[in-house]
Short mmCIF file of C-alpha atoms in Angstrom, two decimals:
data_model
loop_
_atom_site.label_atom_id
_atom_site.label_comp_id
_atom_site.label_asym_id
_atom_site.label_seq_id
_atom_site.Cartn_x
_atom_site.Cartn_y
_atom_site.Cartn_z
CA LEU A 1 91.19 106.81 94.87
CA MET A 2 93.04 106.02 98.07
CA PHE A 3 96.18 107.40 99.72
CA ARG A 4 97.83 105.97 102.83
CA TYR A 5 100.85 107.19 104.79
CA ASN A 6 102.37 105.60 107.91
CA LEU A 7 105.15 107.09 110.03
CA ASN A 8 106.85 105.26 112.88
CA ASP A 9 109.68 106.68 115.03
CA SER A 10 111.53 104.80 117.74
CA LEU A 11 114.55 105.46 119.95
CA THR A 12 116.32 102.69 121.85
CA THR A 13 119.27 103.15 124.20
CA PHE A 14 121.56 100.17 123.71
CA THR A 15 124.36 99.37 126.17
CA TYR A 16 127.18 97.64 124.31
CA GLY A 17 129.85 97.66 127.04
CA LEU A 18 130.36 97.69 130.81
CA ASN A 19 132.35 100.92 130.92
CA GLN A 20 130.90 104.36 131.51
CA GLY A 21 129.56 106.04 128.37
CA GLN A 22 129.32 102.83 126.33
CA THR A 23 125.76 103.43 125.18
CA SER A 24 124.25 103.99 121.77
CA ASN A 25 121.03 105.91 121.15
CA GLN A 26 119.68 103.95 118.20
CA ALA A 27 117.16 106.03 116.27
CA LEU A 28 114.87 104.39 113.71
CA ARG A 29 112.29 105.91 111.37
CA THR A 30 110.14 104.00 108.90
CA GLN A 31 107.82 105.71 106.40
CA LEU A 32 105.33 103.92 104.16
CA GLY A 33 103.29 105.72 101.51
CA LYS A 34 100.92 104.28 98.89
CA PHE A 35 98.57 105.69 96.26
CA ASP A 36 95.87 103.49 94.69
CA GLU A 37 93.59 104.27 91.73
CA THR A 38 90.94 101.88 90.43
CA HIS A 39 89.37 102.87 87.12
CA THR A 40 86.40 101.24 85.40
CA PHE A 41 86.66 101.90 81.67
CA SER A 42 83.60 99.79 80.84
CA PRO A 43 81.55 96.97 82.41
CA THR A 44 84.13 94.52 81.01
CA LEU A 45 87.39 96.47 81.49
CA LEU A 46 88.95 97.37 84.87
CA ASN A 47 92.39 98.78 85.71
CA GLU A 48 94.08 98.89 89.15
CA PHE A 49 97.12 101.18 89.55
CA SER A 50 99.31 101.58 92.64
CA LEU A 51 102.40 103.63 93.44
CA ALA A 52 104.21 103.02 96.72
CA MET A 53 107.29 104.31 98.54
CA ASN A 54 109.04 102.68 101.50
CA ARG A 55 111.66 104.67 103.42
CA PHE A 56 113.88 103.32 106.22
CA HIS A 57 116.45 105.32 108.20
CA SER A 58 118.47 104.16 111.20
CA ASP A 59 121.45 105.43 113.16
CA THR A 60 123.24 102.99 115.48
CA SER A 61 126.31 105.13 116.16
CA SER A 62 127.70 105.35 119.68
CA LYS A 63 128.03 108.83 121.09
CA THR A 64 131.71 108.88 121.92
CA GLY A 65 134.75 110.09 120.06
CA GLN A 66 137.18 107.86 121.96
CA PRO A 67 139.11 105.20 120.06
CA TYR A 68 138.43 101.51 120.54
CA VAL A 69 141.14 99.95 122.74
CA SER A 70 141.56 96.25 123.47
CA ILE A 71 144.04 94.48 125.75
CA ALA A 72 144.88 90.82 125.15
CA GLY A 73 146.81 88.26 127.15
CA PHE A 74 148.70 85.31 125.69
CA PHE A 75 145.55 83.31 124.94
CA VAL A 76 143.00 85.30 126.96
CA ASN A 77 141.14 88.48 126.11
CA LEU A 78 141.40 90.61 129.25
CA GLY A 79 138.74 93.14 128.21
CA SER A 80 138.49 96.57 126.65
CA LEU A 81 138.73 100.15 127.81
CA PRO A 82 135.93 102.70 127.34
CA GLY A 83 135.35 103.38 123.67
CA PRO A 84 132.85 103.13 120.84
CA GLN A 85 131.11 100.01 119.65
CA SER A 86 132.65 98.08 116.79
CA PHE A 87 130.06 99.14 114.19
CA ASN A 88 128.87 102.75 114.02
CA GLN A 89 126.48 102.64 111.12
CA THR A 90 123.88 104.86 109.45
CA ASN A 91 121.39 103.38 106.97
CA ALA A 92 119.06 105.20 104.59
CA ASN A 93 117.05 102.90 102.32
CA THR A 94 114.48 103.95 99.73
CA LEU A 95 112.31 101.48 97.78
CA PRO A 96 109.78 102.92 95.29
CA GLU A 97 107.35 100.44 93.69
CA LEU A 98 104.84 100.53 90.84
CA PHE A 99 101.96 98.09 90.32
CA ASP A 100 99.41 97.85 87.54
CA ASN A 101 96.76 95.18 86.90
CA LEU A 102 94.33 95.09 83.96
CA THR A 103 91.23 92.84 83.88
CA LYS A 104 89.18 92.22 80.73
CA THR A 105 86.10 90.01 80.42
CA VAL A 106 85.45 88.49 76.98
CA GLY A 107 82.59 85.99 76.82
CA ASN A 108 83.40 83.17 79.24
CA HIS A 109 87.06 84.31 79.56
CA THR A 110 88.40 86.60 82.29
CA LEU A 111 91.79 87.88 81.13
CA LYS A 112 94.25 89.48 83.55
CA ALA A 113 97.69 91.00 83.04
CA GLY A 114 99.93 93.04 85.30
CA ILE A 115 103.35 94.41 86.09
CA GLN A 116 105.32 95.14 89.25
CA PHE A 117 108.49 97.25 89.21
CA ARG A 118 110.66 98.03 92.24
CA LEU A 119 113.85 100.02 92.71
CA ASN A 120 116.10 99.11 95.65
CA ARG A 121 118.29 101.95 96.92
CA LEU A 122 120.31 101.03 100.02
CA ASN A 123 122.73 103.64 101.40
CA THR A 124 125.06 102.71 104.25
CA TRP A 125 127.70 104.73 106.05
CA LEU A 126 130.04 102.79 108.31
CA ARG A 127 131.50 105.50 110.50
CA PRO A 128 135.32 105.53 110.78
CA ILE A 129 136.63 103.97 113.99
CA VAL A 130 140.22 104.02 115.29
CA THR A 131 141.34 100.75 116.93
CA TYR A 132 144.43 100.21 119.11
CA ASP A 133 145.44 96.69 120.20
CA TYR A 134 147.86 96.18 123.09
CA TYR A 135 149.60 93.00 124.20
CA SER A 136 149.43 93.87 127.90
CA PHE A 137 148.72 96.60 130.43
CA GLY A 138 152.41 97.41 130.34
CA SER A 139 152.32 98.21 126.63
CA LEU A 140 149.26 100.35 127.30
CA GLU A 141 151.12 102.34 129.98
CA THR A 142 153.96 103.02 127.55
CA ASN A 143 151.50 103.59 124.67
CA PHE A 144 153.11 100.89 122.52
CA PRO A 145 150.31 99.14 120.59
CA PHE A 146 151.16 96.18 118.37
CA ALA A 147 148.34 97.13 115.97
CA ALA A 148 146.66 100.42 115.08
CA GLN A 149 144.05 100.66 112.36
CA VAL A 150 141.21 102.78 111.02
CA GLY A 151 138.08 101.07 109.73
CA GLY A 152 134.91 102.30 108.09
CA THR A 153 134.01 104.14 104.91
CA PRO A 154 134.78 107.80 104.02
CA GLY A 155 131.10 108.40 103.26
CA SER A 156 127.82 106.76 102.34
CA ILE A 157 127.95 103.83 99.91
CA GLY A 158 124.88 103.27 97.76
CA ASN A 159 123.90 99.79 96.57
CA ASN A 160 121.29 99.60 93.83
CA SER A 161 119.21 96.92 92.14
CA SER A 162 115.79 96.56 90.52
CA ASN A 163 113.07 93.90 90.23
CA TRP A 164 110.80 93.43 87.19
CA ASP A 165 107.77 91.12 87.32
CA VAL A 166 105.01 90.67 84.72
CA TYR A 167 102.21 88.14 84.38
CA ALA A 168 99.21 87.21 82.23
CA GLN A 169 96.44 84.71 82.95
CA ASP A 170 93.08 83.50 81.68
CA ASP A 171 90.19 82.16 83.77
CA TRP A 172 88.18 80.15 81.24
CA ARG A 173 84.75 79.02 82.46
CA LEU A 174 83.83 76.02 80.31
CA ASN A 175 80.42 75.68 81.99
CA ALA A 176 78.71 76.49 85.26
CA ARG A 177 80.59 73.74 87.09
CA PHE A 178 84.09 73.68 85.56
CA MET A 179 86.70 76.43 85.12
CA VAL A 180 90.28 76.24 83.82
CA ASN A 181 93.02 78.70 84.79
CA VAL A 182 96.19 79.15 82.73
CA GLY A 183 98.86 81.76 83.36
CA LEU A 184 102.45 82.78 82.77
CA ARG A 185 104.76 84.85 84.98
CA TYR A 186 108.17 86.32 84.21
CA ASP A 187 110.70 87.69 86.73
CA TYR A 188 113.92 89.57 86.14
CA ASN A 189 116.15 90.80 88.98
CA THR A 190 119.24 92.86 88.29
CA THR A 191 122.47 92.38 90.22
CA TRP A 192 123.45 94.62 93.12
CA ASN A 193 125.86 97.38 92.09
CA VAL A 194 127.45 100.33 93.82
CA GLY A 195 125.80 103.59 92.81
CA HIS A 196 128.90 105.09 91.18
CA GLY A 197 130.12 101.85 89.64
CA ASP A 198 133.13 101.60 91.96
CA GLN A 199 132.66 97.95 92.94
CA GLN A 200 135.28 95.38 91.95
CA ASN A 201 135.02 91.61 92.11
CA PHE A 202 137.91 89.49 93.29
CA ILE A 203 138.50 86.70 90.79
CA TYR A 204 139.68 83.66 92.71
CA ALA A 205 141.12 81.87 89.66
CA THR A 206 143.48 84.72 88.78
CA GLN A 207 143.88 86.14 92.32
CA LYS A 208 143.20 89.59 90.89
CA PHE A 209 140.47 92.20 90.95
CA GLY A 210 138.15 92.40 87.97
CA THR A 211 137.08 95.39 85.91
CA PRO A 212 135.65 98.25 88.00
CA GLY A 213 131.91 98.50 87.64
CA ALA A 214 131.44 94.94 86.37
CA SER A 215 128.50 93.00 87.85
CA ALA A 216 129.21 90.14 90.23
CA TYR A 217 127.30 87.74 87.97
CA THR A 218 125.02 87.67 84.96
CA PRO A 219 121.39 87.59 86.13
CA PRO A 220 119.18 84.92 84.54
CA ARG A 221 116.84 86.16 81.83
CA SER A 222 114.70 83.05 81.42
CA ASP A 223 112.74 82.94 84.70
CA PHE A 224 109.36 82.01 83.22
CA ALA A 225 106.80 80.33 85.48
CA PRO A 226 103.77 78.77 83.72
CA ARG A 227 100.71 77.79 85.74
CA VAL A 228 97.73 75.53 84.99
CA GLY A 229 94.82 74.83 87.31
CA PHE A 230 91.14 74.01 87.45
CA SER A 231 88.10 74.43 89.65
CA TRP A 232 85.28 71.85 89.55
CA ASP A 233 81.91 71.76 91.29
CA PRO A 234 81.07 68.02 91.14
CA PHE A 235 77.46 68.34 92.37
CA GLY A 236 76.54 71.72 90.88
CA LYS A 237 75.24 73.09 94.19
CA GLY A 238 78.10 75.45 95.06
CA LYS A 239 78.88 73.68 98.35
CA THR A 240 81.71 71.39 97.24
CA VAL A 241 84.58 72.53 95.01
CA VAL A 242 87.62 70.52 93.87
CA HIS A 243 90.75 72.51 92.99
CA GLY A 244 93.80 71.24 91.14
CA TYR A 245 97.10 72.90 90.16
#
């Protein structure tokens, strides 16, 4: 049995503008945990099981409640007043994984099979930001912006997907000097979807939005990867080995 846990915290002060207060205390925490169990059922049967969890959390929000204000000339950007950075974002990602490998020895065959399963849970909150655009300093003095907008999301948006991988292989030792390896792997990856099924795809051909909750595409279901290889000791002394795949 083995258990491992890693925790890493960092805090970086990022200056995103020249004006006073235009700094962002960017906090980051990563956590990695893994449990391993290796079990010997018999001299010819071995199983290796692992369960892991990766956790990532970051906050890049600027610490100011002021709106973002920009002033533009005819073709020249004259700068910006004190305000937040363009992207105030909080991320919280969780990725649990499961691994299992089984090894069985039968005569001169070593059979192996395994599976890997991973869930991807990415949660992002783009903090609301108010933006005012002015043509000139004069329009700023009279508080007459030509554009005013609010960007961001009302709350956290969760994006989910999963990965499925399985394999089987056989190491067949024909004699003391020659071994053949054959194997087959299969991968299936689901599409990314919003947690509550609120996503909509824009269909270019019809210039309309598709059905809410529909996947962006149909993931392939025929990702098989066969493998054939060999290992040959031409002199039988264990010092020279020729591999081919």
